[in-house]
GROMACS .gro file of C-alpha atoms in nm:
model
  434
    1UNK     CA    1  17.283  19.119   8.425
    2UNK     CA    2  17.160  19.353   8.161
    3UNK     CA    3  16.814  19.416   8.055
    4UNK     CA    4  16.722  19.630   7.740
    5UNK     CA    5  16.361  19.760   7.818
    6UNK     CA    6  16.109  19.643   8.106
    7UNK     CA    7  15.723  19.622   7.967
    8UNK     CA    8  15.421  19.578   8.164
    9UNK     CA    9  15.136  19.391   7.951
   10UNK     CA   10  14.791  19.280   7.992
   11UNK     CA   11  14.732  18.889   8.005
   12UNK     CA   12  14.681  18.890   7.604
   13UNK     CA   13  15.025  19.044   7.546
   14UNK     CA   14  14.925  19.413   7.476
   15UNK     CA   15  15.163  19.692   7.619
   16UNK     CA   16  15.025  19.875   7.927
   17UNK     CA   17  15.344  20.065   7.967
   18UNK     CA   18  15.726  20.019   7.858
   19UNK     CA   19  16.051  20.150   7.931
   20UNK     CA   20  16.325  20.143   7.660
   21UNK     CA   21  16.724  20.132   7.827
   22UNK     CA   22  16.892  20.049   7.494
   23UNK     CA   23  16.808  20.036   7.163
   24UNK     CA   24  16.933  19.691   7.130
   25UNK     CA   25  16.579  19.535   7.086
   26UNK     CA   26  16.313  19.719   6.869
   27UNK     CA   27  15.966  19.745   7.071
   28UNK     CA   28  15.780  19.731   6.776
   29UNK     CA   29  15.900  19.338   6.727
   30UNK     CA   30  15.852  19.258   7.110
   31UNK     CA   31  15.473  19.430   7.046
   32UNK     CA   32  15.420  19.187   6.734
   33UNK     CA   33  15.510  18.873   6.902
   34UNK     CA   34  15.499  18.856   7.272
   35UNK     CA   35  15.108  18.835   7.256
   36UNK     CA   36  15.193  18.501   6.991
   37UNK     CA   37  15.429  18.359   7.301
   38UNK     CA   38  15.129  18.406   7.534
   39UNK     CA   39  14.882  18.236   7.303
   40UNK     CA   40  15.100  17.987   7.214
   41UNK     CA   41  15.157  17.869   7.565
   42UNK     CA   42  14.823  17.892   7.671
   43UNK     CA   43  14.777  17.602   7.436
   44UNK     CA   44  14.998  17.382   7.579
   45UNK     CA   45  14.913  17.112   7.802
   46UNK     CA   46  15.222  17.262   8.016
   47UNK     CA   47  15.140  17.606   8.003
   48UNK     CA   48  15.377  17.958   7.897
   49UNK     CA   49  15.731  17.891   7.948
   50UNK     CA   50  15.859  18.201   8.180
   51UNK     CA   51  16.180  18.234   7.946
   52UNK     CA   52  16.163  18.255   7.543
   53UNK     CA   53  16.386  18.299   7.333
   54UNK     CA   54  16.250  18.429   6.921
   55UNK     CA   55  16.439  18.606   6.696
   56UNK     CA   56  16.737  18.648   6.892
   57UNK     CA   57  16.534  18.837   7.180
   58UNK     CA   58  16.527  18.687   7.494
   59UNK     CA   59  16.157  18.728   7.689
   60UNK     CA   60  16.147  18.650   8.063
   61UNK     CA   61  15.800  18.727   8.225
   62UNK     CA   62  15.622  18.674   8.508
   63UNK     CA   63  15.255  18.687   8.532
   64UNK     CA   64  15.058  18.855   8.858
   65UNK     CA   65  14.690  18.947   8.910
   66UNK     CA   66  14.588  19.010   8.544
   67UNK     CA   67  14.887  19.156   8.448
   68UNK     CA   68  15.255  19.033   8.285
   69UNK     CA   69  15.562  19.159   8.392
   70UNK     CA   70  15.861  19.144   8.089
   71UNK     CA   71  16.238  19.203   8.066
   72UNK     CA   72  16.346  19.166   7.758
   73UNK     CA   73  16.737  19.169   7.582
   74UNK     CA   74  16.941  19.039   7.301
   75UNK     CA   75  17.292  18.998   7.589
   76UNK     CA   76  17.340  18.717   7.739
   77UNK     CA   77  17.229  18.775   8.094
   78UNK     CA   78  17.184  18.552   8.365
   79UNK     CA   79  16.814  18.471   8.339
   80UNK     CA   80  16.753  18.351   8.670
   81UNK     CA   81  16.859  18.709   8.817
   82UNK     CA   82  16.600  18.905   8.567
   83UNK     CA   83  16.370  18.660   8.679
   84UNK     CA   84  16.464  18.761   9.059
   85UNK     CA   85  16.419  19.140   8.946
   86UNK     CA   86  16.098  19.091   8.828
   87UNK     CA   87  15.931  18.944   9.145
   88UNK     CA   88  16.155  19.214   9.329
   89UNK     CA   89  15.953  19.472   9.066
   90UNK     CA   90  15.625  19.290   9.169
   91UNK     CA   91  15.675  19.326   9.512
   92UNK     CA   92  15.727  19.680   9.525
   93UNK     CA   93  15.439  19.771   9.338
   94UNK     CA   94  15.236  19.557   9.498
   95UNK     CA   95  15.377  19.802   9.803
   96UNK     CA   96  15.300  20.165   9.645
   97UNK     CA   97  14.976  20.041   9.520
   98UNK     CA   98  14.722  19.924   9.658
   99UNK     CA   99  14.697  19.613   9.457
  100UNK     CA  100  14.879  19.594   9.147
  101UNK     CA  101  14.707  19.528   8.861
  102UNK     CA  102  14.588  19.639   8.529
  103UNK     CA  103  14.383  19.938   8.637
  104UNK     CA  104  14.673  20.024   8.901
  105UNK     CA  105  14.893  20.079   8.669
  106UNK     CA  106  14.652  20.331   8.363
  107UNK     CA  107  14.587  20.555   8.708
  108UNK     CA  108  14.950  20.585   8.814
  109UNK     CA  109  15.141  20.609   8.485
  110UNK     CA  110  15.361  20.873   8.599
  111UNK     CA  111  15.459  20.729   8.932
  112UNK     CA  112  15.554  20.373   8.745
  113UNK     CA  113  15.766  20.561   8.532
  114UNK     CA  114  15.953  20.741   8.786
  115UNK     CA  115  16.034  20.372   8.937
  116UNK     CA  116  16.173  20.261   8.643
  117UNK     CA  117  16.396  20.553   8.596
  118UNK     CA  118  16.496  20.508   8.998
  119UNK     CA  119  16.535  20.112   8.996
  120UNK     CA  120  16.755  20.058   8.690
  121UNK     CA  121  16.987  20.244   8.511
  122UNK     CA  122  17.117  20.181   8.160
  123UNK     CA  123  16.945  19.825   8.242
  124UNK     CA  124  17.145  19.731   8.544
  125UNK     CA  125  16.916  19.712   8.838
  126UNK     CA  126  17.000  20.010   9.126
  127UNK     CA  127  16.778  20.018   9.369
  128UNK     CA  128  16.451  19.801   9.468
  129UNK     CA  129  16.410  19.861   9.834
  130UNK     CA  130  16.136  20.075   9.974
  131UNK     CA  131  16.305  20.189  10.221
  132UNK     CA  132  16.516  20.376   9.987
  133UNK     CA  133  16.267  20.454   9.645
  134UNK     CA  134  15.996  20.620   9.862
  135UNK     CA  135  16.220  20.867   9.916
  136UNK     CA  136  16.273  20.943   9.588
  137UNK     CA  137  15.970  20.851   9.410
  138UNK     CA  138  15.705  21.042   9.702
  139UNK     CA  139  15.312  21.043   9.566
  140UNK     CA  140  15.064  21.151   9.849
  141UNK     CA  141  14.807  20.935   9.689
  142UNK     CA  142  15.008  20.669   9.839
  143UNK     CA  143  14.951  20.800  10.190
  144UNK     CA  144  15.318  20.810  10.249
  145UNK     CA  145  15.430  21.111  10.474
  146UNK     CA  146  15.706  21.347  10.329
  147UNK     CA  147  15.942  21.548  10.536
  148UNK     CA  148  15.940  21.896  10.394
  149UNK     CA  149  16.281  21.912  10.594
  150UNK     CA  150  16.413  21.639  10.371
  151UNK     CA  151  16.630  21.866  10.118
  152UNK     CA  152  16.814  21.714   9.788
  153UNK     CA  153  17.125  21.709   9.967
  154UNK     CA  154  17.006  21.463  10.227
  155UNK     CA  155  16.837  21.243   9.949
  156UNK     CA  156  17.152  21.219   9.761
  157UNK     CA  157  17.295  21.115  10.117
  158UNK     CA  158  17.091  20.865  10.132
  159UNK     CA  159  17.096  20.711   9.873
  160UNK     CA  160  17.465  20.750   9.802
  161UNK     CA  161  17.547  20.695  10.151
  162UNK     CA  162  17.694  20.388  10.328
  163UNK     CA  163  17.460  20.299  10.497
  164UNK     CA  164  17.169  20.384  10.260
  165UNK     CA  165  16.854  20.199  10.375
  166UNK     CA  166  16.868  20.404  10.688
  167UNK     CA  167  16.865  20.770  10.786
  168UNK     CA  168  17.008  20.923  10.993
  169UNK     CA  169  16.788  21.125  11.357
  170UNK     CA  170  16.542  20.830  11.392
  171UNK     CA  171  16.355  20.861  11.735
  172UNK     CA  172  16.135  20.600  11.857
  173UNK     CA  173  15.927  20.658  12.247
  174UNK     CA  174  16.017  20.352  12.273
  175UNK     CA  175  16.310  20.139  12.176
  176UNK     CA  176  16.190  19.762  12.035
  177UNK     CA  177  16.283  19.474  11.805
  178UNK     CA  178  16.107  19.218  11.667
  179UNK     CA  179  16.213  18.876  11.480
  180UNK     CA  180  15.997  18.623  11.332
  181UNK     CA  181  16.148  18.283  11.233
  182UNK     CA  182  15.862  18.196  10.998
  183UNK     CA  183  15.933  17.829  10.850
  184UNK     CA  184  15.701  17.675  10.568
  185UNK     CA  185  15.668  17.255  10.514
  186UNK     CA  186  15.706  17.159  10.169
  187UNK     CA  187  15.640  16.836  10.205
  188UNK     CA  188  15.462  16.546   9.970
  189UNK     CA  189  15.331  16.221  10.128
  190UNK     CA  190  15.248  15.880   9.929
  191UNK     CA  191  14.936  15.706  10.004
  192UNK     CA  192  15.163  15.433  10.204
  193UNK     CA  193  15.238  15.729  10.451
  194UNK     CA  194  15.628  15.757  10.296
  195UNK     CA  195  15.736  16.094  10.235
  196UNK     CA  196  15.817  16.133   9.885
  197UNK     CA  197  15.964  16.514   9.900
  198UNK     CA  198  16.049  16.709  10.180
  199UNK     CA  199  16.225  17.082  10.205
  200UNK     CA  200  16.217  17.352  10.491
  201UNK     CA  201  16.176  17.707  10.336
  202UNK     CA  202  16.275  17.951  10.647
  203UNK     CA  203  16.253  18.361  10.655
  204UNK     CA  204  16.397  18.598  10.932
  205UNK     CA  205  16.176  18.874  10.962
  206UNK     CA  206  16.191  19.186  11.151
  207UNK     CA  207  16.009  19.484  11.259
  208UNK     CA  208  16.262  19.745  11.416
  209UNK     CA  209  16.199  20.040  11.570
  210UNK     CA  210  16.544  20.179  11.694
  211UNK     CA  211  16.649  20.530  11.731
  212UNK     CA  212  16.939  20.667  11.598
  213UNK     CA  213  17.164  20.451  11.433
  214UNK     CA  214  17.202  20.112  11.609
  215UNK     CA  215  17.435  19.776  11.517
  216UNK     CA  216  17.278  19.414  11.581
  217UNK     CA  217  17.408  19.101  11.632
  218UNK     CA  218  17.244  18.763  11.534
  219UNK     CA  219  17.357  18.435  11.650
  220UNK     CA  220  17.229  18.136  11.537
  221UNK     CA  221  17.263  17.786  11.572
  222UNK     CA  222  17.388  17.662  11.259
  223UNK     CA  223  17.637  17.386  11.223
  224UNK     CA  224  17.915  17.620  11.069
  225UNK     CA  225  17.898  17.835  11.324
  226UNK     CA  226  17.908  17.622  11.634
  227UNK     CA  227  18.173  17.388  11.463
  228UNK     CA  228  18.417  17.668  11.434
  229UNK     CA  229  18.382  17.751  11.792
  230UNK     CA  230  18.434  17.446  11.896
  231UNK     CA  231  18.063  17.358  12.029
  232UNK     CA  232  17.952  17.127  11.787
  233UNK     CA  233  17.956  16.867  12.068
  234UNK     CA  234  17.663  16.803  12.286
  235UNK     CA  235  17.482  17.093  12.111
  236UNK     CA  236  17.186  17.083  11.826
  237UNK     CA  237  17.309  17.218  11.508
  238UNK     CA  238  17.113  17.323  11.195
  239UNK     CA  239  17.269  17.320  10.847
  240UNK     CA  240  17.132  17.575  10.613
  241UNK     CA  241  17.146  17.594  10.268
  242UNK     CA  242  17.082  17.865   9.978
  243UNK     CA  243  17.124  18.191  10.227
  244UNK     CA  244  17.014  18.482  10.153
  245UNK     CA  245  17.001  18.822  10.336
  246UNK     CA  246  16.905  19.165  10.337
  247UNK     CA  247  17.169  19.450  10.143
  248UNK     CA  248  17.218  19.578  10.472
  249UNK     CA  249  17.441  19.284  10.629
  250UNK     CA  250  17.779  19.254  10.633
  251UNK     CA  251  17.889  18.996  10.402
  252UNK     CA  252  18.253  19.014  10.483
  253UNK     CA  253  18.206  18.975  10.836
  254UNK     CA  254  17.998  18.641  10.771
  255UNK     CA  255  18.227  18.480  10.566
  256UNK     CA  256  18.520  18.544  10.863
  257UNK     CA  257  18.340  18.471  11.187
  258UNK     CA  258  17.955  18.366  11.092
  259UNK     CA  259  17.864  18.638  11.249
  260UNK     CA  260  17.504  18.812  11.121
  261UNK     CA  261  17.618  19.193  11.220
  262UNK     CA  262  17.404  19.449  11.009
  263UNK     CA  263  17.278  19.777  11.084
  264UNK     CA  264  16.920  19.743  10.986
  265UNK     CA  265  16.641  19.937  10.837
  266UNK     CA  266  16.374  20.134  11.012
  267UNK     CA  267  16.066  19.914  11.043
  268UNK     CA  268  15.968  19.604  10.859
  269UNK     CA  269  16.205  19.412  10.649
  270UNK     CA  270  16.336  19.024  10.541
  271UNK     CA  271  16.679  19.004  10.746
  272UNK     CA  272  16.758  18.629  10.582
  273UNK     CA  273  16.620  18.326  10.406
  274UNK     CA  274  16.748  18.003  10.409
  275UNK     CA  275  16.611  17.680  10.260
  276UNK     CA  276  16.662  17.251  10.396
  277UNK     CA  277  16.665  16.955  10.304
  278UNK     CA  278  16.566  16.781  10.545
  279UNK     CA  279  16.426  16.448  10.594
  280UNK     CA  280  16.085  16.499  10.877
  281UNK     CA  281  15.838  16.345  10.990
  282UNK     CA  282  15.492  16.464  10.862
  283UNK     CA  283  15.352  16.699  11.147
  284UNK     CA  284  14.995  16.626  11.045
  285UNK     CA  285  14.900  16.331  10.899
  286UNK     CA  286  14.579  16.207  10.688
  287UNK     CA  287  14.447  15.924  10.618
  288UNK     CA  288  14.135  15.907  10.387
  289UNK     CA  289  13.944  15.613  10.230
  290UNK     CA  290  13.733  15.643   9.961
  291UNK     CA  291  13.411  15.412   9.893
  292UNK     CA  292  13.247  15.454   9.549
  293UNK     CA  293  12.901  15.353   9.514
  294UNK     CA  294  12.864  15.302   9.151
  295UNK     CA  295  12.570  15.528   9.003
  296UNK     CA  296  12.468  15.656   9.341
  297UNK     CA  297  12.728  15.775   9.643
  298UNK     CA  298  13.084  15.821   9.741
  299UNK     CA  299  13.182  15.832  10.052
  300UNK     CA  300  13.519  15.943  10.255
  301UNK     CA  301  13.657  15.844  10.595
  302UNK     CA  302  13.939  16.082  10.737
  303UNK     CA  303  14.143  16.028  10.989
  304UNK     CA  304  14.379  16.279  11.113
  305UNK     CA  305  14.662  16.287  11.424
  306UNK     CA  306  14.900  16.546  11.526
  307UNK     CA  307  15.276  16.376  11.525
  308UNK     CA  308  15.428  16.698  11.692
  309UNK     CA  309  15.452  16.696  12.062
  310UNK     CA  310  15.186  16.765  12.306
  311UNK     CA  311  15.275  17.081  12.419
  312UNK     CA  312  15.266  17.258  12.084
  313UNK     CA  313  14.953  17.319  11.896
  314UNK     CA  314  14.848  17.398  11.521
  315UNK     CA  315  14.584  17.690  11.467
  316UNK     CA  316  14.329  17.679  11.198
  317UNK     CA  317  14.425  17.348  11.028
  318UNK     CA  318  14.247  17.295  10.702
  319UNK     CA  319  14.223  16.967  10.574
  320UNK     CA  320  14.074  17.001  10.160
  321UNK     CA  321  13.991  16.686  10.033
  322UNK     CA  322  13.880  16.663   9.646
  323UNK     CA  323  13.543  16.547   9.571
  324UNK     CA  324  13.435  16.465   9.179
  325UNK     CA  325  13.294  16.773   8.996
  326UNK     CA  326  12.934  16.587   9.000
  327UNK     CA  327  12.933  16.514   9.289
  328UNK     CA  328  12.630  16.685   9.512
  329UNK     CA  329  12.362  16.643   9.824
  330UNK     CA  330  12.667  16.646  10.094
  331UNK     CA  331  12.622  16.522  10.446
  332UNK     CA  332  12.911  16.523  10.685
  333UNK     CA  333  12.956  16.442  11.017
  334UNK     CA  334  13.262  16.480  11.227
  335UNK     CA  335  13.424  16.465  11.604
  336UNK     CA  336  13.536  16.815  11.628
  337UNK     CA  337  13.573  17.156  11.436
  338UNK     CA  338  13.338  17.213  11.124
  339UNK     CA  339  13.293  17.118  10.737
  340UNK     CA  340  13.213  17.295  10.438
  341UNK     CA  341  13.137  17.187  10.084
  342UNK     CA  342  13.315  17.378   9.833
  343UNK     CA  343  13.139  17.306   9.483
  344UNK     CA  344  13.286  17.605   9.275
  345UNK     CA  345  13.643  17.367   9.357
  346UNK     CA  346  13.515  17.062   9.369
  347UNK     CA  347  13.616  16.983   9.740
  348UNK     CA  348  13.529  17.020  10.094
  349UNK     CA  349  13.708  17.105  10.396
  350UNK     CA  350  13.764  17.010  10.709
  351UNK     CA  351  13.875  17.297  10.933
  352UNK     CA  352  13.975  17.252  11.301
  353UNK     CA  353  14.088  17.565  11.506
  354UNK     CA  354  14.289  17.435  11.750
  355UNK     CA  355  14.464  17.104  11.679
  356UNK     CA  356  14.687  16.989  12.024
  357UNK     CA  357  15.002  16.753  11.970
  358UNK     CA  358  14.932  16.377  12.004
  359UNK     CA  359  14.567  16.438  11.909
  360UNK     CA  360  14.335  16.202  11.652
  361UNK     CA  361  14.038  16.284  11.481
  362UNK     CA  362  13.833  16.161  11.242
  363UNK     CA  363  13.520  16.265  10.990
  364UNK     CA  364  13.296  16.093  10.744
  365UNK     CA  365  13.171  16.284  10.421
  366UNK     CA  366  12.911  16.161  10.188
  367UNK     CA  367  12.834  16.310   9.865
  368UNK     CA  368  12.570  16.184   9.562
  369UNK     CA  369  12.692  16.100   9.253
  370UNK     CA  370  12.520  16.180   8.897
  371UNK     CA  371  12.336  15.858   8.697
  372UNK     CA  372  12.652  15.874   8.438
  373UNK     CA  373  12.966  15.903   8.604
  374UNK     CA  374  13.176  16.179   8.467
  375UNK     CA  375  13.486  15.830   8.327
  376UNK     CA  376  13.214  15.690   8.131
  377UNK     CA  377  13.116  15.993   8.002
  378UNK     CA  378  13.466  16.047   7.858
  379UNK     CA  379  13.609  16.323   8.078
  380UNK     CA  380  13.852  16.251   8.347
  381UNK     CA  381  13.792  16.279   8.734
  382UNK     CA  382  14.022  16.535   8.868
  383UNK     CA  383  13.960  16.434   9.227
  384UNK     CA  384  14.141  16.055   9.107
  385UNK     CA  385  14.553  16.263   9.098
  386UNK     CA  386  14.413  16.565   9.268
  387UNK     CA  387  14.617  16.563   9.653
  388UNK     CA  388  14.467  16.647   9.939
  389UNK     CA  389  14.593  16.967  10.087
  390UNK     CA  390  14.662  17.057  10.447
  391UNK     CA  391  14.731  17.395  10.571
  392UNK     CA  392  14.827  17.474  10.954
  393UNK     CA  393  14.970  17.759  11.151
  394UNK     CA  394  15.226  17.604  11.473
  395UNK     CA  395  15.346  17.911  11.690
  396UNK     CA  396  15.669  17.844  11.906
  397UNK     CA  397  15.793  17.581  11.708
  398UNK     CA  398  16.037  17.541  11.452
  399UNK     CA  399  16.026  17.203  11.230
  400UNK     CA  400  16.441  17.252  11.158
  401UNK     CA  401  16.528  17.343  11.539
  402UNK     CA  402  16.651  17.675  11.435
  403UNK     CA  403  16.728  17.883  11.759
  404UNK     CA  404  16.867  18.238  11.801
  405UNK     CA  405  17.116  18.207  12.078
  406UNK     CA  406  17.165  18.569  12.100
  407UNK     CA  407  17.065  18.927  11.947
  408UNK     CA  408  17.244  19.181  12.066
  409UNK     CA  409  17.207  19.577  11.993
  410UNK     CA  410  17.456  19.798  12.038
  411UNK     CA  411  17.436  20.201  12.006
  412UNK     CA  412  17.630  20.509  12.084
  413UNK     CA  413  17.378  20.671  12.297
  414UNK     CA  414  17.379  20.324  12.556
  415UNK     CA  415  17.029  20.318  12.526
  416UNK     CA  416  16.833  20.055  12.654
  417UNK     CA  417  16.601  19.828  12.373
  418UNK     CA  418  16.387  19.570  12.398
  419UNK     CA  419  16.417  19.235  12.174
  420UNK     CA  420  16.185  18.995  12.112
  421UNK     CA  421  16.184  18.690  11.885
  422UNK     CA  422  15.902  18.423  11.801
  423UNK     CA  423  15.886  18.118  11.611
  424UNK     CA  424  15.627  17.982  11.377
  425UNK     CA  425  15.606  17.702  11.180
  426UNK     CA  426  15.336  17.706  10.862
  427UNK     CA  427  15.218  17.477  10.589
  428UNK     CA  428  15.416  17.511  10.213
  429UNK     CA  429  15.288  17.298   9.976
  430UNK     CA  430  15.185  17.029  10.188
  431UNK     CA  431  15.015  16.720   9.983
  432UNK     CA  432  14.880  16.401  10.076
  433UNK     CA  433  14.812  16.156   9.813
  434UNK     CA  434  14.528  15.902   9.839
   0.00000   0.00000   0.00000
């Protein structure tokens, strides 16, 4: 992957800030027609495509907050991977600053340019970790605490190091770890209840806070793993797809034995991400009727039921239903938790805090409806292909029985730590059509 400069641009197109690599591609072309790209996409029914191709320049952006993120180059590159770069880019900056976004960027010109220079050179990508940059790239407007003792030697070190997302003389009071297995639903369901898409998007997060410089081990249950030990029988596997981890594991290791051995960052970080497909069962499901009173009411009946078990329970469930965009004078009146009309998105919502396994519940929502309905007045009602949307928070439960069978630290010192892992299952895009 090569990428000739990287350009930051308001939503119209005009250059905030740019960094040239090569002189492959002239700036001066990029700054005549990139705001023509955005215009032009803007008036299709579909939107700006994220990768253009004009004049034998290739232009792959991503938009965020009111800003647009470009890479642009006349190679060949793999366009997925400058795509990859670029939310890597956003990410970061979305770190140093405190939100990124136009005016984030005109008050920290010098510190944006110092990231470019650090993350890529020549247009290869280097370096897009913290960890690593805010030790090079150190601004006390972005509260982040220097150590004068740091000297350029031990930068260099670091950086150049084997093991260069981590220092070296951490101390922690206290030794801890802690893992998240965070797994998000995508999941679309047809009005006949049949699930018409279904994938598991799943994220190993930790927080460590080890002293000196300690080696983990992660064990999993995955199919692979279990199958090459010979304990595929009588035990519940889990076949991942699409892995990815964190620079600091040991690829080679993995690939022999399956074994997730890594030596990780101080503090917060993504260990691994995996995605399924996997055919579920919905864990919340909705039912909703709709009753249209011509020229004066519509009215909804919900039903929803937990279809996880009854010892697990979802926090702050949000059930958003669409309502037309005329539609006004709402009354509502359900069996638990609370309803609010949402005019400014033409929906409501049904939020219940604490939603056990096995449960049912049901509401009723009425809502007036203008003389001329917004069909015969030659517009089109949204609320007729817009999906109802669910959104849910499960703790100690996994939808792809995932399990860590083991995490194991090891260090020189034979210090004692602490690990501690949790499990939470949350909504992706989770649609009901009615």
């Amino acid at each position: 992957m090569s990428i000739s400069a990287l350009l930051i641009t308001d939503l119209n197109g005009k250059i905030l800030i740019r960094k040239n690599y090569k002189s492959h591609v002239s700036l001066y072309t990029v700054e005549q027609d990139f705001p023509d790209i955005l215009s032009e996409g803007r008036l299709r029914s579909k939107g700006v495509k994220p990768i253009v191709e004009r004049k034998g320049i290739s232009y792959c952006f991503v938009r965020h907050n009111n800003v647009v993120v470009l890479a642009v180059t006349k190679i060949n590159s793999n366009a997925m991977l400058v795509v990859s770069f670029l939310h890597s880019l956003i990410t970061l900056f979305s770190e140093y600053f405190t939100s990124f976004e136009e005016e984030a960027i005109r008050d920290n010109f010098v510190a944006v340019y110092e990231l470019f220079d650090e993350m890529m050179d020549y247009g290869v990508p280097q370096i897009t970790a913290k960890q690593q940059l805010e030790r090079l790239v150190c601004v006390s407007d972005y509260h982040q605490i220097v150590n004068p003792n740091d000297s350029k030697q031990n930068i260099t070190n670091q950086v150049t190091g084997a093991v260069s997302w981590r220092e070296e003389g951490i101390v922690h009071n206290k030794n801890e770890v802690f893992l998240d297995v965070i797994e998000k639903l995508d999941i679309v369901i047809q009005k006949n209840g049949r699930v018409a898409k279904c994938e598991i998007h799943g994220a190993l997060k930790m927080k460590c806070f080890l002293s000196g410089m300690p080696e983990l081990k992660l064990g999993l249950n995955d199919s692979v793993t279990l199958r090459r030990k010979n304990r595929a029988a009588g035990a519940k596997t889990v076949d991942m797809d699409d892995l990815k981890f964190h620079q600091c594991v040991r690829l080679a290791k993995f690939d022999n034995d399956r074994t997730i051995s890594f030596v990780p960052p101080d503090g917060e970080f993504e260990l691994m991400s995996y995605r399924l497909e996997k055919s579920v069962k919905p864990l919340i499901t909705v039912k909703c009727q709709k009753d249209t009173f011509k020229h004066s009411r519509v009215v909804y009946h919900v039903q929803t039921s937990a279809a996880f078990k009854r010892r697990s329970s979802a926090n702050n469930v949000k059930i958003i239903i669409p309502v037309p965009a005329d539609a006004d004078s709402p009354k509502f009146k359900a069996n638990t938790g609370s309803v609010t009309y949402c005019p400014e998105d033409s929906c409501f919502t049904w939020e219940i805090k604490r939603f056990n396994g096995g449960k049912s519940f049901e509401m009723r929502a009425q809502f007036g409806l203008a003389s001329i309905s917004a069909k015969e007045a030659g517009e089109d009602d949204a609320s007729d292909c817009t999906p109802i949307r669910v959104e849910f928070e499960i703790p100690y439960f996994t939808v792809s029985g995932i399990q860590v069978r083991y995490l194991k630290i090891i260090e020189k010192s034979g210090y004692q730590a602490l690990p501690w892992v949790r499990y939470i299952t949350q909504n992706g895009h989770y649609h009901v059509r009615f």
